[in-house]
Coordinates of C-alpha atoms in Angstrom, one line a residue:
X1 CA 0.5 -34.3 -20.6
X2 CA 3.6 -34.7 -18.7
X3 CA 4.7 -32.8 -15.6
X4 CA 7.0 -30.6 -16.7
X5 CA 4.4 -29.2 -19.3
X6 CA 1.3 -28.8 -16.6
X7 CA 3.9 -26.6 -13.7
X8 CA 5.8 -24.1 -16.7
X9 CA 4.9 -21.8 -14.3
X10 CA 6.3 -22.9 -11.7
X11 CA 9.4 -24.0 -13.1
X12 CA 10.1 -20.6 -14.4
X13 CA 9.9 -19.0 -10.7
X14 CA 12.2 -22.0 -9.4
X15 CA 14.5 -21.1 -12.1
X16 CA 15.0 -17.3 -11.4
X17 CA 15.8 -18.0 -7.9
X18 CA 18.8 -20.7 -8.9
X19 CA 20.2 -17.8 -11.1
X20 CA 20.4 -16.3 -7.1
X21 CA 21.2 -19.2 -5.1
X22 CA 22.6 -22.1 -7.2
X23 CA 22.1 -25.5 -5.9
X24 CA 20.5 -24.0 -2.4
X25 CA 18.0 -25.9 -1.3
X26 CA 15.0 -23.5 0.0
X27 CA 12.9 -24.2 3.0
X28 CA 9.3 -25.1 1.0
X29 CA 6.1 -24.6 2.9
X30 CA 3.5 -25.7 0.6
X31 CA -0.6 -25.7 1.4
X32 CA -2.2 -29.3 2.5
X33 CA -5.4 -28.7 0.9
X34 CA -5.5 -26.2 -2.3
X35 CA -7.2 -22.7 -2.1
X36 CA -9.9 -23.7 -4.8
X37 CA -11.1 -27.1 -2.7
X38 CA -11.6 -25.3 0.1
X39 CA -8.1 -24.5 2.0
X40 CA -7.4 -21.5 4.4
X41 CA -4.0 -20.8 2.2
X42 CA -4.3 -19.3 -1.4
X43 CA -0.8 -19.4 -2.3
X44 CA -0.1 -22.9 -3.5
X45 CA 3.6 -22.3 -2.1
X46 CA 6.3 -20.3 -0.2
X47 CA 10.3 -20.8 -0.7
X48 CA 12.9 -19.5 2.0
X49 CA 16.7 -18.7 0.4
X50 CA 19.3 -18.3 3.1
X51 CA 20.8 -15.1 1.7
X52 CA 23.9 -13.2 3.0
X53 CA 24.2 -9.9 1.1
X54 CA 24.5 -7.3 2.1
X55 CA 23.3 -9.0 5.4
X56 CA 22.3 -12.1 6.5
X57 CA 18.5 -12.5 5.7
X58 CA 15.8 -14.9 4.1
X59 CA 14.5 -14.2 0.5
X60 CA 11.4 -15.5 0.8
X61 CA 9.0 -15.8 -2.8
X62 CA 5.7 -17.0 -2.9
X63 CA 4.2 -19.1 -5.5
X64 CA 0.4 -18.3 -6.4
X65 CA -0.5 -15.1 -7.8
X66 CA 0.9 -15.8 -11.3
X67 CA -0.4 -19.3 -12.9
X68 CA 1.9 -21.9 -11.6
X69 CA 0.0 -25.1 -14.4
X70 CA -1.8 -24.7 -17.1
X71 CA -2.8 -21.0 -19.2
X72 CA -6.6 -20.0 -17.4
X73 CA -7.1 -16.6 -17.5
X74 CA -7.7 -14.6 -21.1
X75 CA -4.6 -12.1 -20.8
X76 CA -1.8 -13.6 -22.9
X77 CA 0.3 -10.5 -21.8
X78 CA 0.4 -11.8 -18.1
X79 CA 0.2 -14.3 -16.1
X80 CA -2.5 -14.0 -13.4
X81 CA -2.5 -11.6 -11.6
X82 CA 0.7 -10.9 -13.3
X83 CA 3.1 -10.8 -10.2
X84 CA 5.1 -12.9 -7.2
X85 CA 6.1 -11.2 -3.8
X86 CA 9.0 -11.7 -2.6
X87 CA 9.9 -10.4 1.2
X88 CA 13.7 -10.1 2.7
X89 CA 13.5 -10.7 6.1
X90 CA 16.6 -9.6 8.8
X91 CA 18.0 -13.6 9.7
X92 CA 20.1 -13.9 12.7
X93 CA 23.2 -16.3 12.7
X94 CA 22.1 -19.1 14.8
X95 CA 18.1 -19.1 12.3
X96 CA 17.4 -22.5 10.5
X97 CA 14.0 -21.7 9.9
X98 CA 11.7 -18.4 8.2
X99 CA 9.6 -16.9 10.9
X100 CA 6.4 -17.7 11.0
X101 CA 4.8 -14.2 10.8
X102 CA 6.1 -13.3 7.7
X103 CA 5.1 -16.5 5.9
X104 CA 1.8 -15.7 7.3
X105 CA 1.6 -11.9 6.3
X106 CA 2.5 -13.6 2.4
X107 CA -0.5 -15.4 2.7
X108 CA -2.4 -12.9 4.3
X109 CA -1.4 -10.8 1.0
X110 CA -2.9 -14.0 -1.0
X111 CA -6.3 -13.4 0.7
X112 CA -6.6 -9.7 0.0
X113 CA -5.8 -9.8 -3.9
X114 CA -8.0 -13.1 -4.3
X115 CA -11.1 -11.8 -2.2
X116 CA -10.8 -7.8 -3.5
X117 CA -8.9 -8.5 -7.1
X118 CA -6.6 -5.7 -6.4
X119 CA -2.9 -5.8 -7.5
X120 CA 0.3 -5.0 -6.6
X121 CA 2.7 -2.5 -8.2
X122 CA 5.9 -0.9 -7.7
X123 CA 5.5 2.5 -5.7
X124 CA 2.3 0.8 -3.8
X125 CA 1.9 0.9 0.1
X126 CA -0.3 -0.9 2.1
X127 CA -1.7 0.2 5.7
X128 CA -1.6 -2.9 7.8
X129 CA -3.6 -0.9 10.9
X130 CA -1.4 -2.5 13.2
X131 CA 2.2 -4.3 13.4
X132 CA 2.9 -6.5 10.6
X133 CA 4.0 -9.3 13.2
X134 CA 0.7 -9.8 15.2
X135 CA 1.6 -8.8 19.1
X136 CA 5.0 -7.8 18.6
X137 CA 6.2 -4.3 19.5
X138 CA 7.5 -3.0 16.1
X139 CA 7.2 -0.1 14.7
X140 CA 6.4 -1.7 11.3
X141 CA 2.3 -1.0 11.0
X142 CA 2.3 -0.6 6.9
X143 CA 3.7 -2.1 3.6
X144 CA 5.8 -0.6 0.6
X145 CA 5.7 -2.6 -2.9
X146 CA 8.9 -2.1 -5.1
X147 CA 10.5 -4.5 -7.6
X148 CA 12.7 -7.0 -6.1
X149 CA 16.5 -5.3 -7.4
X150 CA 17.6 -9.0 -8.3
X151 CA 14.3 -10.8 -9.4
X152 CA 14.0 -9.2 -12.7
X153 CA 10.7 -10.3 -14.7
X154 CA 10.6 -13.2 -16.5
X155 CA 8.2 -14.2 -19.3
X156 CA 7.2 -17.8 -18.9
X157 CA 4.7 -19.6 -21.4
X158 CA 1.8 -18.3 -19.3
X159 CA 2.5 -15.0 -19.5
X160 CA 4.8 -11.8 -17.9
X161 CA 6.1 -12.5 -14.8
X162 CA 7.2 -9.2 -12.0
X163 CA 8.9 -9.6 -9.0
X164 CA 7.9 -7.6 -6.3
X165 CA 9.4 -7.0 -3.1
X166 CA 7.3 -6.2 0.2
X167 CA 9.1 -3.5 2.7
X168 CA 8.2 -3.6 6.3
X169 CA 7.6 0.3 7.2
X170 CA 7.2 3.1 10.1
X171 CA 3.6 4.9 10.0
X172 CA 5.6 8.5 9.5
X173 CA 7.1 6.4 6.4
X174 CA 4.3 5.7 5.3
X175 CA 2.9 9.2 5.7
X176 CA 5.8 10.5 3.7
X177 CA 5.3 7.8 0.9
X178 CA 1.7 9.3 0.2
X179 CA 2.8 12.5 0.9
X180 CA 5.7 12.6 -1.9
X181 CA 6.5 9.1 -3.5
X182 CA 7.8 5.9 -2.3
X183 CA 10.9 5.4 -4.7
X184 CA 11.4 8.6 -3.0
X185 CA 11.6 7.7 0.5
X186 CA 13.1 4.3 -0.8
X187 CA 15.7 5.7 -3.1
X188 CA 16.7 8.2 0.1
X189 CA 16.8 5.3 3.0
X190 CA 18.9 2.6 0.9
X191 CA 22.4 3.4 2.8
X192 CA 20.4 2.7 6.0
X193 CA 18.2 0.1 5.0
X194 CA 20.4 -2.0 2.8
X195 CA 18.5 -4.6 0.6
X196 CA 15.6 -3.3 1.6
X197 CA 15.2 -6.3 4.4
X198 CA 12.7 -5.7 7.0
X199 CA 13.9 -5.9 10.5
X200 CA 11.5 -5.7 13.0
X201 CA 13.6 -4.0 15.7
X202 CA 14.3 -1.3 13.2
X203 CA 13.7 2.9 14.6
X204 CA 12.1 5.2 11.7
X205 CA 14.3 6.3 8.7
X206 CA 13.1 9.5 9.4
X207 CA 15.0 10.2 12.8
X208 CA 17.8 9.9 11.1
X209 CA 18.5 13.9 9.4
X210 CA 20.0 13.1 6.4
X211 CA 17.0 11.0 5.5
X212 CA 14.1 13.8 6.8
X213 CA 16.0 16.6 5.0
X214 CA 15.7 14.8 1.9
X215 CA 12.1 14.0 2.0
X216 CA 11.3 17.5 3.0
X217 CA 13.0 19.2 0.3
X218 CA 11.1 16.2 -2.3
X219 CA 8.0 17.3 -1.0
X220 CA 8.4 20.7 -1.5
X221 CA 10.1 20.5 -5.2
X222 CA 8.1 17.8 -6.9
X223 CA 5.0 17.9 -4.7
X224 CA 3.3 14.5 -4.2
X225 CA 2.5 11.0 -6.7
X226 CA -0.3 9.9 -5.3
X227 CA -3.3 11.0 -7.2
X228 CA -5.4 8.8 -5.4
X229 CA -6.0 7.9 -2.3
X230 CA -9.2 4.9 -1.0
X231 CA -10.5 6.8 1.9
X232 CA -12.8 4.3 4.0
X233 CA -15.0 7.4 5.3
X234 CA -16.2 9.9 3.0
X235 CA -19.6 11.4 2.3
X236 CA -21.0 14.5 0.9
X237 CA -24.2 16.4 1.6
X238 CA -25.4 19.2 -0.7
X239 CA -26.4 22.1 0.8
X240 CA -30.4 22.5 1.0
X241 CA -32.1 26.0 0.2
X242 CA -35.0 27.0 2.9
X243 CA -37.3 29.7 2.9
X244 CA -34.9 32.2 4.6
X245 CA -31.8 30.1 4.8
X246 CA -29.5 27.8 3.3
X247 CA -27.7 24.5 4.7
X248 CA -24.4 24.9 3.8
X249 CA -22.8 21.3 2.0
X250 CA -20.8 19.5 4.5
X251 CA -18.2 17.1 3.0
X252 CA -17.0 14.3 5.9
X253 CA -13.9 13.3 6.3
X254 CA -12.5 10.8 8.8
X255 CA -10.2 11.6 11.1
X256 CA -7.6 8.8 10.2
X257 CA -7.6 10.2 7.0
X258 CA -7.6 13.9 7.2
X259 CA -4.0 14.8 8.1
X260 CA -2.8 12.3 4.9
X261 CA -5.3 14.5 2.5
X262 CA -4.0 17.7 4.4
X263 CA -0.9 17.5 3.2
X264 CA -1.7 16.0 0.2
X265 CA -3.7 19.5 -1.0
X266 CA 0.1 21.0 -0.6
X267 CA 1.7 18.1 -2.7
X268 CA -0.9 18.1 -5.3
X269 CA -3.3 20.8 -5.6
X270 CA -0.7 23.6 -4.9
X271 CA 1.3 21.6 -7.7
X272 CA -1.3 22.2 -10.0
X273 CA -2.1 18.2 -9.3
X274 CA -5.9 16.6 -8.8
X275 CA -6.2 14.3 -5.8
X276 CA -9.1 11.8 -5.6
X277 CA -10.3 10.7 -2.6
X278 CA -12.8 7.6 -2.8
X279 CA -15.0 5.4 -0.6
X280 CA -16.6 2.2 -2.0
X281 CA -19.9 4.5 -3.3
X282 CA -18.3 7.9 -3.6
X283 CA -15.7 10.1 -5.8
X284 CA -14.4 13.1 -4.8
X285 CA -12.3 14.6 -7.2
X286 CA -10.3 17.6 -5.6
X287 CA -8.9 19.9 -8.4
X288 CA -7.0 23.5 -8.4
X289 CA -9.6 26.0 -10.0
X290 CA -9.2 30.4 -10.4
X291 CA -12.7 30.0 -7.9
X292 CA -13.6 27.5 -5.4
X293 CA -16.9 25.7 -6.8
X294 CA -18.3 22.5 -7.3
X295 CA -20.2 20.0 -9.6
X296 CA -21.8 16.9 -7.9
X297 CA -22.8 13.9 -9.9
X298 CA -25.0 10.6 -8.0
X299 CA -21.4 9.0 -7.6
X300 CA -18.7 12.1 -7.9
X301 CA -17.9 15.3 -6.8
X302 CA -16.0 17.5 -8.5
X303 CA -14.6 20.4 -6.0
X304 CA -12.7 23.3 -7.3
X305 CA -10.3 25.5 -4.6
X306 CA -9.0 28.5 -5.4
X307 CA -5.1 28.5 -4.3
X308 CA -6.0 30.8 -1.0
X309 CA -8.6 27.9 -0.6
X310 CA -6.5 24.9 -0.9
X311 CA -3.6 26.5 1.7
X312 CA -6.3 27.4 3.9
X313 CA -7.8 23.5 3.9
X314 CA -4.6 22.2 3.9
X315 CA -3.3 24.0 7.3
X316 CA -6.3 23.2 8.8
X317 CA -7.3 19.8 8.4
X318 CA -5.8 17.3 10.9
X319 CA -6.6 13.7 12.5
X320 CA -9.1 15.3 15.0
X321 CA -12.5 15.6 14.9
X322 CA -13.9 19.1 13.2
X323 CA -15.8 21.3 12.0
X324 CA -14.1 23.4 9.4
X325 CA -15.1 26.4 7.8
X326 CA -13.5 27.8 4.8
X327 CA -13.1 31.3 4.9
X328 CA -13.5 32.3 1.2
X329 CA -16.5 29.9 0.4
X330 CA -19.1 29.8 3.4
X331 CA -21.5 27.4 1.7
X332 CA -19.0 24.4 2.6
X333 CA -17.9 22.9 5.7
X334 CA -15.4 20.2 6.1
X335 CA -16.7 17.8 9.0
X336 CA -13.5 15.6 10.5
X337 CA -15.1 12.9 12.6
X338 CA -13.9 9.9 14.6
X339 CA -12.3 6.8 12.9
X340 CA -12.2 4.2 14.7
X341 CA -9.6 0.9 13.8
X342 CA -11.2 -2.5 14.4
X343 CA -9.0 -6.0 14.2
X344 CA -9.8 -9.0 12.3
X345 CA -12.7 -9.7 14.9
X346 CA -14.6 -6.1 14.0
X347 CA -13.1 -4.9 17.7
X348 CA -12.5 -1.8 18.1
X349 CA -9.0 -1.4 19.4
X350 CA -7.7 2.1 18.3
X351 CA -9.8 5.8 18.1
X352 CA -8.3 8.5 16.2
X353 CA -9.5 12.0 16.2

């Protein structure tokens, strides 16, 4: 087998980007030993593109999460994990080479889809719990996922193809992403963030007016399009009946958490919307009901709030710790405690709430 035949993968990536650049030659930063013999690296390759519109930045495209050789996996629709990243980064005049960071956050996006098997899609975000450019001073601490506006998809011999673009963002960004959608925010910011390219010296799109207004007024007209949110602590005690009293059930929230699934209850339950909340060994499905009540299951919850209820909850849960009592349905308490954010080391180096 020759070897054009065993890197059709490949060779279709290479080819979308010529359709950009021509005869460009990219800046290649391949891995010295390969992911599945044992290297740090699980993307087999990263190309830089010197790109000038509609500013000077690198288009940088990684080469790894679709199947760059041979056909492996059983879906014939796609191949691999069915997607490349691609990230535009802000390039000053003088820059002859990527920066380092970002090829290094690429790959750090290789080890969190190989080790968890979760994907990327367009209209995903991604809290990085820190800046995305380890000890810088940015203001970029999270990720949006959108399709790359000139990388359309491409269906190689291996399977579909999507081209996804990674967006540096501001934690109120972020915020506002769960809170109404992030082709939302996007769609509002492209005049001020042109391309899309991250720049890390960049203020949050949402001092500017314009930009706030228009969230706001999204928010409040099409509610929110996140159905789901992974919340790291959640638990839920039933209450307990005693000879002359009752435990009341006490669901636990954590305080990182608690102002997103505030305002979520506003975009989604008071839109007539369900919002899941779940840990790795618990679902709790919140749904708008005529009564507040609930069902619990071993592994989910299903907790009904009467509209009072859910503007009630909503108002009153924020990232501090709590104890709150709902006013219409005494047998429940909402308990808001500490999160604490650890680095890569299991450190703690942040306490919310």
């Amino acid at each position: 087998m020759n070897e054009e035949a065993v890197t059709t993968g490949w060779d279709a990536i290479e080819e979308q980007m010529k359709k950009l650049y021509g005869a460009q030659e990219p800046k290649h930063y391949g891995t010295v030993i390969p992911y599945m013999l044992g290297g740090k690296d699980p993307l087999d390759g990263l190309s830089a593109y010197k790109a000038e519109n509609p500013l000077p930045h690198w288009h940088i495209v990684t080469f790894g999460f679709s199947e760059l050789y041979e056909k492996e996996s059983e879906n014939k629709e796609y191949s691999g994990y069915g997607f490349e990243l691609t990230f535009r980064v802000a390039r000053t005049e003088d820059e002859e080479e990527p920066p380092m960071w970002a090829l290094n956050l690429l790959q750090n996006m290789g080890r969190y889809v190989f080790s968890s098997g979760n994907v990327f899609a367009s209209g995903d975000y991604l809290d990085a719990n820190g800046p995305i450019c380890l000890g810088s001073d940015t203001q970029l601490t999270a990720l949006a996922f959108v399709e790359d506006p000139e990388l359309p998809s491409v269906v190689t011999p291996n399977g579909k193809v999507e081209f996804l673009q990674m967006v540096g963002i501001t934690k109120d960004e972020l915020e506002a992403m769960k809170t109404w959608s992030t082709s939302g925010v996007l769609g509002a910011s492209q005049t001020s963030l042109p391309g899309y390219i991250t720049d890390l010296s960049r203020d949050s799109l949402l001092r500017i007016p314009s930009i706030a207004e228009t969230v706001q007024r999204g928010l409040e007209q099409e509610g929110s399009n996140t159905g789901f949110l992974f919340v790291d602590q959640l638990a839920w005690e039933p209450g307990k009946s005693r000879l002359f009293s009752k435990t009341p059930t006490v669901l636990t929230l954590g305080a990182k958490q608690a102002g997103t699934v505030g305002k979520l209850l506003r975009g989604r339950l008071l839109k007539g919307k369900d919002l899941t909340l779940a840990s790795q060994d618990l679902r709790v499905v919140l749904e708008p009901g005529a009564e507040t009540e609930y069902e619990a299951g071993e592994q989910e919850v299903r907790l009904r709030l009467d509209e009072a209820t859910a503007d009630e909850l909503s108002r009153k849960l924020l990232p501090k710790e709590d104890r709150i009592e709902l006013t219409a349905y005494k047998g429940c308490i909402i308990q808001v405690v500490k999160t604490h954010i650890k680095d890569q080391d299991g450190n703690v180096v942040s306490t919310i709430g």
